[in-house]
mmCIF file of C-alpha atoms and ligand atoms in Angstrom:
data_model
loop_
_atom_site.group_PDB
_atom_site.id
_atom_site.type_symbol
_atom_site.label_atom_id
_atom_site.label_comp_id
_atom_site.label_asym_id
_atom_site.label_seq_id
_atom_site.Cartn_x
_atom_site.Cartn_y
_atom_site.Cartn_z
ATOM 1 C CA MET A 1 174.991 46.124 41.551
ATOM 2 C CA HIS A 2 172.979 43.908 44.287
ATOM 3 C CA LEU A 3 173.590 44.218 47.670
ATOM 4 C CA HIS A 4 173.290 41.006 50.090
ATOM 5 C CA ARG A 5 170.823 41.758 52.850
ATOM 6 C CA TYR A 6 173.018 41.868 55.585
ATOM 7 C CA GLU A 7 175.498 43.687 53.583
ATOM 8 C CA LYS A 8 172.735 46.139 53.682
ATOM 9 C CA ILE A 9 172.178 45.950 57.259
ATOM 10 C CA TRP A 10 175.816 45.858 58.292
ATOM 11 C CA LEU A 11 176.426 49.413 55.870
ATOM 12 C CA THR A 12 173.752 51.123 57.549
ATOM 13 C CA VAL A 13 174.861 50.375 61.239
ATOM 14 C CA GLY A 14 178.699 51.500 59.972
ATOM 15 C CA VAL A 15 177.286 54.704 59.013
ATOM 16 C CA LEU A 16 174.932 55.155 61.558
ATOM 17 C CA THR A 17 178.063 54.268 64.041
ATOM 18 C CA LEU A 18 180.033 56.985 62.526
ATOM 19 C CA ILE A 19 177.043 59.463 62.275
ATOM 20 C CA ALA A 20 176.754 59.023 66.241
ATOM 21 C CA PHE A 21 180.439 59.425 66.679
ATOM 22 C CA ILE A 22 180.771 62.609 64.834
ATOM 23 C CA ILE A 23 177.756 64.255 66.941
ATOM 24 C CA THR A 24 179.097 62.762 70.013
ATOM 25 C CA LEU A 25 182.660 64.873 69.360
ATOM 26 C CA GLY A 26 180.654 67.802 67.994
ATOM 27 C CA VAL A 27 178.989 68.566 70.878
ATOM 28 C CA ASN A 28 181.744 67.498 73.277
ATOM 29 C CA ALA A 29 184.186 69.439 71.615
ATOM 30 C CA PHE A 30 181.949 72.570 70.740
ATOM 31 C CA ALA A 31 178.498 72.697 72.518
ATOM 32 C CA MET A 32 180.052 71.578 75.994
ATOM 33 C CA GLY A 33 183.464 72.941 75.333
ATOM 34 C CA ALA A 34 185.108 70.010 76.394
ATOM 35 C CA GLN A 35 188.449 71.035 74.915
ATOM 36 C CA PRO A 36 192.219 70.405 75.979
ATOM 37 C CA PRO A 37 192.585 72.203 79.383
ATOM 38 C CA SER A 38 196.042 73.294 78.993
ATOM 39 C CA ASN A 39 197.349 76.632 76.548
ATOM 40 C CA THR A 40 194.464 78.695 77.796
ATOM 41 C CA GLN A 41 196.924 82.083 78.053
ATOM 42 C CA VAL A 42 198.596 83.258 75.471
ATOM 43 C CA MET A 43 201.358 86.018 75.587
ATOM 44 C CA ASP A 44 204.539 87.695 73.903
ATOM 45 C CA PRO A 45 207.380 85.278 74.191
ATOM 46 C CA THR A 46 209.865 87.866 73.931
ATOM 47 C CA LYS A 47 208.026 89.966 76.679
ATOM 48 C CA VAL A 48 207.653 87.329 79.564
ATOM 49 C CA SER A 49 210.291 89.879 81.594
ATOM 50 C CA GLN A 50 207.934 92.748 81.719
ATOM 51 C CA THR A 51 204.415 91.096 81.334
ATOM 52 C CA PRO A 52 202.797 90.701 85.267
ATOM 53 C CA PRO A 53 202.723 88.174 86.621
ATOM 54 C CA PHE A 54 206.098 87.065 85.226
ATOM 55 C CA ASP A 55 208.009 89.765 85.484
ATOM 56 C CA GLN A 56 208.086 88.846 89.551
ATOM 57 C CA PRO A 57 207.851 85.062 89.572
ATOM 58 C CA ALA A 58 207.295 84.134 92.879
ATOM 59 C CA LEU A 59 204.759 82.286 95.173
ATOM 60 C CA LYS A 60 201.701 83.818 96.591
ATOM 61 C CA GLN A 61 199.275 82.611 99.167
ATOM 62 C CA ILE A 62 195.533 83.154 97.772
ATOM 63 C CA GLY A 63 193.692 81.004 100.575
ATOM 64 C CA GLN A 64 194.287 79.178 103.860
ATOM 65 C CA ASN A 65 195.932 76.165 101.915
ATOM 66 C CA ASN A 66 195.984 77.526 98.526
ATOM 67 C CA TYR A 67 199.272 78.867 96.479
ATOM 68 C CA VAL A 68 199.682 80.073 93.080
ATOM 69 C CA ALA A 69 202.984 79.805 91.650
ATOM 70 C CA ASN A 70 203.530 82.172 88.819
ATOM 71 C CA MET A 71 206.907 80.475 87.310
ATOM 72 C CA THR A 72 209.508 81.379 84.250
ATOM 73 C CA ALA A 73 211.135 78.626 82.620
ATOM 74 C CA PHE A 74 214.489 79.800 80.992
ATOM 75 C CA VAL A 75 217.943 77.598 79.917
ATOM 76 C CA PHE A 76 218.814 76.163 82.626
ATOM 77 C CA SER A 77 216.436 77.147 85.261
ATOM 78 C CA TYR A 78 213.132 78.024 86.620
ATOM 79 C CA ALA A 79 212.301 81.456 88.502
ATOM 80 C CA PRO A 80 211.450 80.971 91.209
ATOM 81 C CA ASN A 81 213.692 78.049 92.155
ATOM 82 C CA ARG A 82 213.192 77.126 95.711
ATOM 83 C CA MET A 83 209.973 77.724 97.184
ATOM 84 C CA GLU A 84 208.217 76.219 100.682
ATOM 85 C CA VAL A 85 204.523 75.138 101.267
ATOM 86 C CA PRO A 86 203.058 73.645 104.754
ATOM 87 C CA VAL A 87 201.764 70.351 104.026
ATOM 88 C CA GLY A 88 197.791 69.963 103.047
ATOM 89 C CA SER A 89 198.482 72.834 100.728
ATOM 90 C CA THR A 90 197.216 73.403 96.950
ATOM 91 C CA VAL A 91 199.130 74.741 94.708
ATOM 92 C CA THR A 92 198.325 75.895 90.913
ATOM 93 C CA PHE A 93 201.648 76.442 88.698
ATOM 94 C CA ASN A 94 201.272 78.796 86.006
ATOM 95 C CA VAL A 95 204.438 78.571 84.172
ATOM 96 C CA THR A 96 205.849 79.909 80.881
ATOM 97 C CA SER A 97 209.266 80.132 78.905
ATOM 98 C CA LYS A 98 211.370 83.149 77.811
ATOM 99 C CA ASP A 99 212.900 81.164 75.331
ATOM 100 C CA VAL A 100 212.800 77.673 74.326
ATOM 101 C CA VAL A 101 210.268 74.531 75.007
ATOM 102 C CA HIS A 102 210.562 73.188 78.265
ATOM 103 C CA GLY A 103 209.532 70.162 80.511
ATOM 104 C CA PHE A 104 207.744 70.552 83.795
ATOM 105 C CA GLU A 105 207.295 67.504 85.836
ATOM 106 C CA ILE A 106 206.710 66.711 89.494
ATOM 107 C CA PRO A 107 208.071 63.380 90.439
ATOM 108 C CA GLY A 108 205.763 61.678 92.277
ATOM 109 C CA THR A 109 202.529 63.661 91.416
ATOM 110 C CA ASN A 110 200.377 64.187 88.229
ATOM 111 C CA VAL A 111 202.218 67.111 87.486
ATOM 112 C CA ASN A 112 203.386 66.974 83.868
ATOM 113 C CA MET A 113 203.128 69.427 81.791
ATOM 114 C CA MET A 114 205.160 70.999 78.257
ATOM 115 C CA ILE A 115 205.677 74.635 78.615
ATOM 116 C CA ILE A 116 205.983 76.075 75.406
ATOM 117 C CA PRO A 117 207.032 79.934 74.627
ATOM 118 C CA GLY A 118 204.039 81.988 73.737
ATOM 119 C CA LEU A 119 201.446 80.271 76.441
ATOM 120 C CA VAL A 120 201.159 79.790 79.873
ATOM 121 C CA ASN A 121 200.409 76.055 81.149
ATOM 122 C CA SER A 122 198.757 75.191 84.291
ATOM 123 C CA ALA A 123 198.372 72.427 86.815
ATOM 124 C CA THR A 124 196.941 72.072 90.311
ATOM 125 C CA HIS A 125 198.475 69.523 92.919
ATOM 126 C CA THR A 126 198.076 68.826 96.588
ATOM 127 C CA PHE A 127 200.527 67.931 98.537
ATOM 128 C CA THR A 128 199.726 65.749 101.384
ATOM 129 C CA LYS A 129 202.918 64.472 102.233
ATOM 130 C CA PRO A 130 206.172 66.417 103.570
ATOM 131 C CA GLY A 131 209.268 66.241 101.454
ATOM 132 C CA ASP A 132 211.399 67.762 99.275
ATOM 133 C CA TYR A 133 209.582 67.945 95.784
ATOM 134 C CA LEU A 134 211.913 68.454 92.671
ATOM 135 C CA ILE A 135 210.595 70.356 89.460
ATOM 136 C CA LEU A 136 212.382 68.938 86.484
ATOM 137 C CA CYS A 137 212.585 69.728 82.905
ATOM 138 C CA ASN A 138 211.320 66.801 80.619
ATOM 139 C CA GLU A 139 211.913 68.057 77.603
ATOM 140 C CA TYR A 140 215.872 68.238 75.915
ATOM 141 C CA CYS A 141 216.339 72.059 75.932
ATOM 142 C CA GLY A 142 220.224 72.034 75.352
ATOM 143 C CA THR A 143 223.501 71.562 76.856
ATOM 144 C CA GLY A 144 222.516 72.453 80.641
ATOM 145 C CA HIS A 145 219.249 70.323 80.420
ATOM 146 C CA GLN A 146 220.365 67.760 82.746
ATOM 147 C CA LEU A 147 220.654 70.370 85.596
ATOM 148 C CA MET A 148 217.425 72.165 85.375
ATOM 149 C CA ALA A 149 215.442 71.957 87.829
ATOM 150 C CA ALA A 150 213.554 73.619 91.299
ATOM 151 C CA HIS A 151 212.681 72.613 94.505
ATOM 152 C CA LEU A 152 209.123 72.824 96.301
ATOM 153 C CA ILE A 153 209.494 72.319 100.230
ATOM 154 C CA VAL A 154 206.270 70.545 101.786
ATOM 155 C CA LYS A 155 206.614 70.523 105.604
HETATM 156 CU CU1 LIG B 1 214.615 72.934 79.976
HETATM 157 CU CU2 LIG B 1 215.277 70.572 79.293
#
C-alpha cells in the first residue's frame, strides 16, 4: 500500500501526540501522585459507631482559627447536627456514612461531596462571612431525604 507523504507526517504526529499524552498522564498519576483527593480513608461501615473519631462525632478546635468536624451521615440526619464557629474559621469536615450513600453540600461554598459507606470523605472551607450555613444531603437516600440537614452557625 502506498501512503501519501502528508498522510505519513500526520500519522506520525498523531502517534507522537498519543505517546506524549500517555506519558504525561502516567507521570502525573503515578510518579507525582496526582490522584483524586477524596476517599483516602477506608473503614468498616458496620462499625462506625465503635470507630474513633466517629464513635463520638464532634466539632473540635485544633488551632486558633482551625476546626475539625468529624461527622457521620445516616438516614436522615447528620451528627453533630448543629455546630458553631467564629467568623474567619477554617473548618475541615471529615464525614462517613453509617448506612447508605448520602450527600454533603454547603450551598454558597465549594463544599460538595458524596458520602459513601466504608469511606471517609473530607473537605475544607474558610468561613469569612457570618451566617447560618445549611449542610444538606443532595443524594437521594430514602423517604426522609428532603429532611436531611445540619447547621453550621458562623458568628
Ligand atoms: Cu441523605 Cu439524601
